[in-house]
């Protein structure tokens, strides 16, 4: 599985969010997309998932057998957005069963309970999701995203609401999925968490990937310094061009 985004541009009115952006990700990579608020990280995730269309450019998802069709691609993506998209009146298990039938996964009830256990909800009381904490809802959202055993994981702020134990659970899942040659792209501000599992960090600034930093075991301070340097350089260039 490979991803190539070629010269992707997207604007909302007069505000250009993405500007001829190029991106390439291979199977087995866990790529963390970093950038300031408003940089276009969520927009890029939505474009790559097919929820939005770019104004120009192209996105190519490919395998050894050629590029994927739109239908196959949509069934191959595990997506997490800011909204959890859970049914509040159903229990966690009932939510998974509903989505499992909707996606026609063929998973048994035992499979679904095993998935709940994988995200740390195996012993949760069978109460409606409206009674869940924010962290429990996020765990369930992660489970839902993995229902189809997707080859592509696009996660927008997946650490939201998770405590330290929950972050550890998510990191373990990302390591396991990456080891199975899944393609992972995620956004987060939780650098201390993602630094443990990301293979590289792509910095989105002024509509482009301004830097791509391999994770060679760098410290959190070193990563933060490189991030700040890229942002500062971009602001300096913007002033010169003004």
PDB file of C-alpha atoms in Angstrom:
ATOM      1  CA  UNK A   1       0.000   0.000   0.000  1.00  0.00           C
ATOM      2  CA  UNK A   2       1.296   3.437  -0.924  1.00  0.00           C
ATOM      3  CA  UNK A   3      -0.034   6.978  -0.806  1.00  0.00           C
ATOM      4  CA  UNK A   4       0.968   9.799  -3.080  1.00  0.00           C
ATOM      5  CA  UNK A   5      -0.555  13.261  -2.892  1.00  0.00           C
ATOM      6  CA  UNK A   6       0.569  15.386  -5.814  1.00  0.00           C
ATOM      7  CA  UNK A   7       0.278  19.181  -5.809  1.00  0.00           C
ATOM      8  CA  UNK A   8      -2.889  19.185  -3.709  1.00  0.00           C
ATOM      9  CA  UNK A   9      -4.519  22.579  -3.248  1.00  0.00           C
ATOM     10  CA  UNK A  10      -7.615  23.534  -1.277  1.00  0.00           C
ATOM     11  CA  UNK A  11      -9.117  26.928  -0.472  1.00  0.00           C
ATOM     12  CA  UNK A  12     -12.118  28.126   1.472  1.00  0.00           C
ATOM     13  CA  UNK A  13     -13.153  31.353  -0.190  1.00  0.00           C
ATOM     14  CA  UNK A  14     -10.056  33.541  -0.416  1.00  0.00           C
ATOM     15  CA  UNK A  15      -8.186  31.529   2.230  1.00  0.00           C
ATOM     16  CA  UNK A  16      -5.873  28.950   0.695  1.00  0.00           C
ATOM     17  CA  UNK A  17      -5.345  26.159   3.220  1.00  0.00           C
ATOM     18  CA  UNK A  18      -3.285  23.717   1.149  1.00  0.00           C
ATOM     19  CA  UNK A  19      -1.002  24.979  -1.603  1.00  0.00           C
ATOM     20  CA  UNK A  20       0.345  22.442  -4.136  1.00  0.00           C
ATOM     21  CA  UNK A  21       1.157  20.025  -1.321  1.00  0.00           C
ATOM     22  CA  UNK A  22       3.145  16.851  -2.019  1.00  0.00           C
ATOM     23  CA  UNK A  23       3.111  13.849   0.313  1.00  0.00           C
ATOM     24  CA  UNK A  24       4.276  10.242   0.042  1.00  0.00           C
ATOM     25  CA  UNK A  25       3.749   7.439   2.573  1.00  0.00           C
ATOM     26  CA  UNK A  26       4.600   3.739   2.335  1.00  0.00           C
ATOM     27  CA  UNK A  27       3.009   0.738   4.029  1.00  0.00           C
ATOM     28  CA  UNK A  28       4.385   0.172   7.515  1.00  0.00           C
ATOM     29  CA  UNK A  29       5.030   3.853   8.159  1.00  0.00           C
ATOM     30  CA  UNK A  30       3.408   5.682  11.063  1.00  0.00           C
ATOM     31  CA  UNK A  31       3.534   9.316   9.981  1.00  0.00           C
ATOM     32  CA  UNK A  32       2.615  12.105  12.372  1.00  0.00           C
ATOM     33  CA  UNK A  33       1.381  15.304  10.733  1.00  0.00           C
ATOM     34  CA  UNK A  34       2.278  18.332  12.831  1.00  0.00           C
ATOM     35  CA  UNK A  35       1.378  21.976  12.416  1.00  0.00           C
ATOM     36  CA  UNK A  36      -0.137  24.975  14.175  1.00  0.00           C
ATOM     37  CA  UNK A  37      -3.896  25.296  14.600  1.00  0.00           C
ATOM     38  CA  UNK A  38      -5.456  26.234  11.276  1.00  0.00           C
ATOM     39  CA  UNK A  39      -2.562  24.837   9.240  1.00  0.00           C
ATOM     40  CA  UNK A  40      -4.868  22.489   7.331  1.00  0.00           C
ATOM     41  CA  UNK A  41      -4.188  19.159   9.026  1.00  0.00           C
ATOM     42  CA  UNK A  42      -7.865  18.190   9.327  1.00  0.00           C
ATOM     43  CA  UNK A  43      -8.536  19.363   5.776  1.00  0.00           C
ATOM     44  CA  UNK A  44      -5.747  17.133   4.490  1.00  0.00           C
ATOM     45  CA  UNK A  45      -7.104  14.123   6.397  1.00  0.00           C
ATOM     46  CA  UNK A  46     -10.568  14.724   4.945  1.00  0.00           C
ATOM     47  CA  UNK A  47      -9.185  15.065   1.415  1.00  0.00           C
ATOM     48  CA  UNK A  48      -7.169  11.862   1.699  1.00  0.00           C
ATOM     49  CA  UNK A  49     -10.187   9.967   3.055  1.00  0.00           C
ATOM     50  CA  UNK A  50     -12.392  11.099   0.177  1.00  0.00           C
ATOM     51  CA  UNK A  51     -14.759  13.134   2.360  1.00  0.00           C
ATOM     52  CA  UNK A  52     -13.723  16.309   0.527  1.00  0.00           C
ATOM     53  CA  UNK A  53     -12.355  17.055  -2.923  1.00  0.00           C
ATOM     54  CA  UNK A  54      -9.241  19.064  -3.628  1.00  0.00           C
ATOM     55  CA  UNK A  55      -9.484  22.122  -5.847  1.00  0.00           C
ATOM     56  CA  UNK A  56      -6.547  20.779  -7.838  1.00  0.00           C
ATOM     57  CA  UNK A  57      -3.962  18.017  -7.716  1.00  0.00           C
ATOM     58  CA  UNK A  58      -4.474  14.295  -7.246  1.00  0.00           C
ATOM     59  CA  UNK A  59      -4.361  11.606  -4.570  1.00  0.00           C
ATOM     60  CA  UNK A  60      -3.200   8.128  -5.554  1.00  0.00           C
ATOM     61  CA  UNK A  61      -3.652   5.091  -3.328  1.00  0.00           C
ATOM     62  CA  UNK A  62      -1.889   2.104  -4.815  1.00  0.00           C
ATOM     63  CA  UNK A  63      -1.069  -1.565  -4.297  1.00  0.00           C
ATOM     64  CA  UNK A  64       1.059  -4.027  -6.226  1.00  0.00           C
ATOM     65  CA  UNK A  65      -2.034  -4.710  -8.351  1.00  0.00           C
ATOM     66  CA  UNK A  66      -2.487  -1.052  -9.311  1.00  0.00           C
ATOM     67  CA  UNK A  67      -4.470   1.887  -7.987  1.00  0.00           C
ATOM     68  CA  UNK A  68      -7.536   1.246  -5.829  1.00  0.00           C
ATOM     69  CA  UNK A  69     -11.061   2.033  -6.957  1.00  0.00           C
ATOM     70  CA  UNK A  70     -12.996   4.605  -4.917  1.00  0.00           C
ATOM     71  CA  UNK A  71     -15.308   1.915  -3.451  1.00  0.00           C
ATOM     72  CA  UNK A  72     -12.436  -0.371  -2.468  1.00  0.00           C
ATOM     73  CA  UNK A  73     -10.538   2.580  -1.042  1.00  0.00           C
ATOM     74  CA  UNK A  74     -13.405   3.667   1.220  1.00  0.00           C
ATOM     75  CA  UNK A  75     -13.706   0.160   2.659  1.00  0.00           C
ATOM     76  CA  UNK A  76      -9.945   0.129   3.246  1.00  0.00           C
ATOM     77  CA  UNK A  77      -9.810   3.268   5.411  1.00  0.00           C
ATOM     78  CA  UNK A  78     -10.128   3.412   9.187  1.00  0.00           C
ATOM     79  CA  UNK A  79     -11.018   7.016   9.963  1.00  0.00           C
ATOM     80  CA  UNK A  80     -11.124   9.027  13.179  1.00  0.00           C
ATOM     81  CA  UNK A  81     -12.302  12.634  13.075  1.00  0.00           C
ATOM     82  CA  UNK A  82     -13.085  15.132  15.817  1.00  0.00           C
ATOM     83  CA  UNK A  83     -16.679  13.863  16.018  1.00  0.00           C
ATOM     84  CA  UNK A  84     -16.856  10.324  17.490  1.00  0.00           C
ATOM     85  CA  UNK A  85     -19.965   9.352  15.422  1.00  0.00           C
ATOM     86  CA  UNK A  86     -21.301   7.052  18.120  1.00  0.00           C
ATOM     87  CA  UNK A  87     -24.938   6.295  18.914  1.00  0.00           C
ATOM     88  CA  UNK A  88     -25.381   7.623  22.424  1.00  0.00           C
ATOM     89  CA  UNK A  89     -28.435   5.497  23.248  1.00  0.00           C
ATOM     90  CA  UNK A  90     -26.639   2.238  22.410  1.00  0.00           C
ATOM     91  CA  UNK A  91     -24.042   0.426  24.511  1.00  0.00           C
ATOM     92  CA  UNK A  92     -20.472   0.140  23.305  1.00  0.00           C
ATOM     93  CA  UNK A  93     -21.043  -3.425  22.135  1.00  0.00           C
ATOM     94  CA  UNK A  94     -24.270  -2.446  20.365  1.00  0.00           C
ATOM     95  CA  UNK A  95     -22.442   0.370  18.574  1.00  0.00           C
ATOM     96  CA  UNK A  96     -19.814  -2.032  17.275  1.00  0.00           C
ATOM     97  CA  UNK A  97     -22.441  -4.579  16.257  1.00  0.00           C
ATOM     98  CA  UNK A  98     -24.424  -1.911  14.373  1.00  0.00           C
ATOM     99  CA  UNK A  99     -21.365  -0.674  12.468  1.00  0.00           C
ATOM    100  CA  UNK A 100     -20.171  -4.234  11.868  1.00  0.00           C
ATOM    101  CA  UNK A 101     -23.461  -5.087  10.162  1.00  0.00           C
ATOM    102  CA  UNK A 102     -23.452  -1.778   8.282  1.00  0.00           C
ATOM    103  CA  UNK A 103     -19.965  -2.503   6.927  1.00  0.00           C
ATOM    104  CA  UNK A 104     -20.835  -6.186   6.372  1.00  0.00           C
ATOM    105  CA  UNK A 105     -17.681  -7.298   8.189  1.00  0.00           C
ATOM    106  CA  UNK A 106     -18.985 -10.767   9.082  1.00  0.00           C
ATOM    107  CA  UNK A 107     -17.545 -10.429  12.598  1.00  0.00           C
ATOM    108  CA  UNK A 108     -19.155 -12.556  15.309  1.00  0.00           C
ATOM    109  CA  UNK A 109     -20.237 -11.271  18.705  1.00  0.00           C
ATOM    110  CA  UNK A 110     -17.125 -12.924  20.143  1.00  0.00           C
ATOM    111  CA  UNK A 111     -14.971 -11.001  17.652  1.00  0.00           C
ATOM    112  CA  UNK A 112     -16.614  -7.730  18.672  1.00  0.00           C
ATOM    113  CA  UNK A 113     -16.086  -8.419  22.377  1.00  0.00           C
ATOM    114  CA  UNK A 114     -12.457  -9.210  21.648  1.00  0.00           C
ATOM    115  CA  UNK A 115     -12.149  -5.850  19.912  1.00  0.00           C
ATOM    116  CA  UNK A 116     -13.659  -4.106  22.934  1.00  0.00           C
ATOM    117  CA  UNK A 117     -11.038  -5.831  25.054  1.00  0.00           C
ATOM    118  CA  UNK A 118      -8.306  -4.659  22.699  1.00  0.00           C
ATOM    119  CA  UNK A 119      -9.160  -1.014  23.408  1.00  0.00           C
ATOM    120  CA  UNK A 120      -9.605  -1.575  27.141  1.00  0.00           C
ATOM    121  CA  UNK A 121     -13.406  -1.703  27.244  1.00  0.00           C
ATOM    122  CA  UNK A 122     -13.805  -5.436  27.777  1.00  0.00           C
ATOM    123  CA  UNK A 123     -14.955  -5.030  31.358  1.00  0.00           C
ATOM    124  CA  UNK A 124     -16.993  -1.843  30.842  1.00  0.00           C
ATOM    125  CA  UNK A 125     -20.558  -1.949  32.176  1.00  0.00           C
ATOM    126  CA  UNK A 126     -23.222  -2.417  29.443  1.00  0.00           C
ATOM    127  CA  UNK A 127     -24.580   1.120  29.722  1.00  0.00           C
ATOM    128  CA  UNK A 128     -25.552   3.549  26.945  1.00  0.00           C
ATOM    129  CA  UNK A 129     -22.609   5.453  25.497  1.00  0.00           C
ATOM    130  CA  UNK A 130     -24.079   8.714  26.790  1.00  0.00           C
ATOM    131  CA  UNK A 131     -22.888   7.539  30.204  1.00  0.00           C
ATOM    132  CA  UNK A 132     -19.306   7.015  29.000  1.00  0.00           C
ATOM    133  CA  UNK A 133     -16.457   9.346  29.880  1.00  0.00           C
ATOM    134  CA  UNK A 134     -14.736  11.192  27.023  1.00  0.00           C
ATOM    135  CA  UNK A 135     -11.851   8.742  27.186  1.00  0.00           C
ATOM    136  CA  UNK A 136     -14.166   5.729  26.962  1.00  0.00           C
ATOM    137  CA  UNK A 137     -15.881   7.229  23.938  1.00  0.00           C
ATOM    138  CA  UNK A 138     -12.509   7.737  22.282  1.00  0.00           C
ATOM    139  CA  UNK A 139     -11.542   4.111  22.951  1.00  0.00           C
ATOM    140  CA  UNK A 140     -14.799   2.979  21.354  1.00  0.00           C
ATOM    141  CA  UNK A 141     -14.179   5.280  18.382  1.00  0.00           C
ATOM    142  CA  UNK A 142     -10.781   3.641  17.887  1.00  0.00           C
ATOM    143  CA  UNK A 143     -12.397   0.192  17.973  1.00  0.00           C
ATOM    144  CA  UNK A 144     -14.987   1.268  15.401  1.00  0.00           C
ATOM    145  CA  UNK A 145     -12.234   2.573  13.099  1.00  0.00           C
ATOM    146  CA  UNK A 146     -10.554  -0.850  13.148  1.00  0.00           C
ATOM    147  CA  UNK A 147     -13.696  -2.914  12.482  1.00  0.00           C
ATOM    148  CA  UNK A 148     -12.966  -3.614   8.809  1.00  0.00           C
ATOM    149  CA  UNK A 149      -9.305  -4.412   9.442  1.00  0.00           C
ATOM    150  CA  UNK A 150      -8.454  -1.422   7.221  1.00  0.00           C
ATOM    151  CA  UNK A 151      -5.170  -1.123   5.353  1.00  0.00           C
ATOM    152  CA  UNK A 152      -5.171   2.658   5.820  1.00  0.00           C
ATOM    153  CA  UNK A 153      -5.530   4.475   9.135  1.00  0.00           C
ATOM    154  CA  UNK A 154      -6.263   8.205   9.038  1.00  0.00           C
ATOM    155  CA  UNK A 155      -6.577   9.444  12.618  1.00  0.00           C
ATOM    156  CA  UNK A 156      -7.237  13.112  13.446  1.00  0.00           C
ATOM    157  CA  UNK A 157      -6.256  13.812  17.081  1.00  0.00           C
ATOM    158  CA  UNK A 158      -6.796  10.201  18.263  1.00  0.00           C
ATOM    159  CA  UNK A 159      -5.274  10.862  21.710  1.00  0.00           C
ATOM    160  CA  UNK A 160      -8.091  13.288  22.581  1.00  0.00           C
ATOM    161  CA  UNK A 161      -9.623  12.436  25.960  1.00  0.00           C
ATOM    162  CA  UNK A 162      -7.284   9.510  26.643  1.00  0.00           C
ATOM    163  CA  UNK A 163      -5.480   9.230  29.970  1.00  0.00           C
ATOM    164  CA  UNK A 164      -1.934   7.900  30.245  1.00  0.00           C
ATOM    165  CA  UNK A 165      -3.132   4.296  30.134  1.00  0.00           C
ATOM    166  CA  UNK A 166      -5.301   5.043  27.116  1.00  0.00           C
ATOM    167  CA  UNK A 167      -2.390   6.677  25.300  1.00  0.00           C
ATOM    168  CA  UNK A 168      -0.338   3.557  25.976  1.00  0.00           C
ATOM    169  CA  UNK A 169      -3.148   1.409  24.554  1.00  0.00           C
ATOM    170  CA  UNK A 170      -3.286   3.511  21.386  1.00  0.00           C
ATOM    171  CA  UNK A 171       0.489   3.404  20.974  1.00  0.00           C
ATOM    172  CA  UNK A 172       0.430  -0.381  21.228  1.00  0.00           C
ATOM    173  CA  UNK A 173      -2.293  -0.545  18.564  1.00  0.00           C
ATOM    174  CA  UNK A 174      -0.316   1.742  16.248  1.00  0.00           C
ATOM    175  CA  UNK A 175       2.800  -0.391  16.666  1.00  0.00           C
ATOM    176  CA  UNK A 176       0.826  -3.560  15.948  1.00  0.00           C
ATOM    177  CA  UNK A 177      -0.912  -2.101  12.903  1.00  0.00           C
ATOM    178  CA  UNK A 178       2.312  -0.666  11.516  1.00  0.00           C
ATOM    179  CA  UNK A 179       4.001  -4.052  11.950  1.00  0.00           C
ATOM    180  CA  UNK A 180       1.228  -5.533   9.781  1.00  0.00           C
ATOM    181  CA  UNK A 181       2.163  -3.118   6.973  1.00  0.00           C
ATOM    182  CA  UNK A 182      -0.756  -0.805   7.572  1.00  0.00           C
ATOM    183  CA  UNK A 183      -0.322   2.767   6.380  1.00  0.00           C
ATOM    184  CA  UNK A 184      -0.873   5.231   9.214  1.00  0.00           C
ATOM    185  CA  UNK A 185      -1.202   9.012   9.057  1.00  0.00           C
ATOM    186  CA  UNK A 186      -2.327  10.891  12.140  1.00  0.00           C
ATOM    187  CA  UNK A 187      -2.420  14.359  13.622  1.00  0.00           C
ATOM    188  CA  UNK A 188      -1.818  15.158  17.267  1.00  0.00           C
ATOM    189  CA  UNK A 189      -0.473  17.726  19.681  1.00  0.00           C
ATOM    190  CA  UNK A 190       0.565  14.921  22.055  1.00  0.00           C
ATOM    191  CA  UNK A 191       4.218  14.826  21.023  1.00  0.00           C
ATOM    192  CA  UNK A 192       5.305  12.953  24.142  1.00  0.00           C
ATOM    193  CA  UNK A 193       2.979  10.089  23.185  1.00  0.00           C
ATOM    194  CA  UNK A 194       3.401   9.864  19.424  1.00  0.00           C
ATOM    195  CA  UNK A 195       7.194  10.249  19.623  1.00  0.00           C
ATOM    196  CA  UNK A 196       7.307   6.686  20.929  1.00  0.00           C
ATOM    197  CA  UNK A 197       5.763   5.124  17.803  1.00  0.00           C
ATOM    198  CA  UNK A 198       5.993   7.519  14.824  1.00  0.00           C
ATOM    199  CA  UNK A 199       8.461   6.632  12.093  1.00  0.00           C
ATOM    200  CA  UNK A 200       8.595  10.245  10.934  1.00  0.00           C
ATOM    201  CA  UNK A 201       7.116  13.695  11.492  1.00  0.00           C
ATOM    202  CA  UNK A 202       5.827  15.830   8.611  1.00  0.00           C
ATOM    203  CA  UNK A 203       5.436  19.521   9.415  1.00  0.00           C
ATOM    204  CA  UNK A 204       2.558  21.257   7.647  1.00  0.00           C
ATOM    205  CA  UNK A 205       3.068  24.996   7.375  1.00  0.00           C
ATOM    206  CA  UNK A 206       1.767  27.593   4.925  1.00  0.00           C
ATOM    207  CA  UNK A 207      -0.062  24.935   2.948  1.00  0.00           C
ATOM    208  CA  UNK A 208       2.895  22.655   2.263  1.00  0.00           C
ATOM    209  CA  UNK A 209       4.949  19.955   3.949  1.00  0.00           C
ATOM    210  CA  UNK A 210       7.685  22.287   5.160  1.00  0.00           C
ATOM    211  CA  UNK A 211       9.886  19.534   6.616  1.00  0.00           C
ATOM    212  CA  UNK A 212       9.917  15.759   6.965  1.00  0.00           C
ATOM    213  CA  UNK A 213      11.842  14.558  10.016  1.00  0.00           C
ATOM    214  CA  UNK A 214      12.670  10.856  10.488  1.00  0.00           C
ATOM    215  CA  UNK A 215      12.237   9.643  14.048  1.00  0.00           C
ATOM    216  CA  UNK A 216      15.666   8.281  14.866  1.00  0.00           C
ATOM    217  CA  UNK A 217      15.083   8.272  18.589  1.00  0.00           C
ATOM    218  CA  UNK A 218      15.293  12.027  18.974  1.00  0.00           C
ATOM    219  CA  UNK A 219      14.353  13.555  22.292  1.00  0.00           C
ATOM    220  CA  UNK A 220      11.128  15.456  22.803  1.00  0.00           C
ATOM    221  CA  UNK A 221      13.110  18.693  23.191  1.00  0.00           C
ATOM    222  CA  UNK A 222      14.961  18.089  19.916  1.00  0.00           C
ATOM    223  CA  UNK A 223      11.690  17.473  18.064  1.00  0.00           C
ATOM    224  CA  UNK A 224      10.136  20.597  19.571  1.00  0.00           C
ATOM    225  CA  UNK A 225      13.205  22.647  18.598  1.00  0.00           C
ATOM    226  CA  UNK A 226      13.016  21.490  14.969  1.00  0.00           C
ATOM    227  CA  UNK A 227       9.292  22.182  14.875  1.00  0.00           C
ATOM    228  CA  UNK A 228       9.758  25.692  16.278  1.00  0.00           C
ATOM    229  CA  UNK A 229      12.600  26.389  13.818  1.00  0.00           C
ATOM    230  CA  UNK A 230      10.437  25.489  10.816  1.00  0.00           C
ATOM    231  CA  UNK A 231       7.554  27.656  12.024  1.00  0.00           C
ATOM    232  CA  UNK A 232       9.887  30.577  12.757  1.00  0.00           C
ATOM    233  CA  UNK A 233      11.515  30.313   9.326  1.00  0.00           C
ATOM    234  CA  UNK A 234       8.116  30.328   7.657  1.00  0.00           C
ATOM    235  CA  UNK A 235       7.000  33.411   9.559  1.00  0.00           C
ATOM    236  CA  UNK A 236      10.245  35.206   8.684  1.00  0.00           C
ATOM    237  CA  UNK A 237       9.792  34.438   4.986  1.00  0.00           C
ATOM    238  CA  UNK A 238       6.191  35.599   5.133  1.00  0.00           C
ATOM    239  CA  UNK A 239       7.301  38.979   6.553  1.00  0.00           C
ATOM    240  CA  UNK A 240       9.925  39.388   3.821  1.00  0.00           C
ATOM    241  CA  UNK A 241       7.320  38.748   1.134  1.00  0.00           C
ATOM    242  CA  UNK A 242       4.729  41.085   2.688  1.00  0.00           C
TER     243      UNK A 242
END
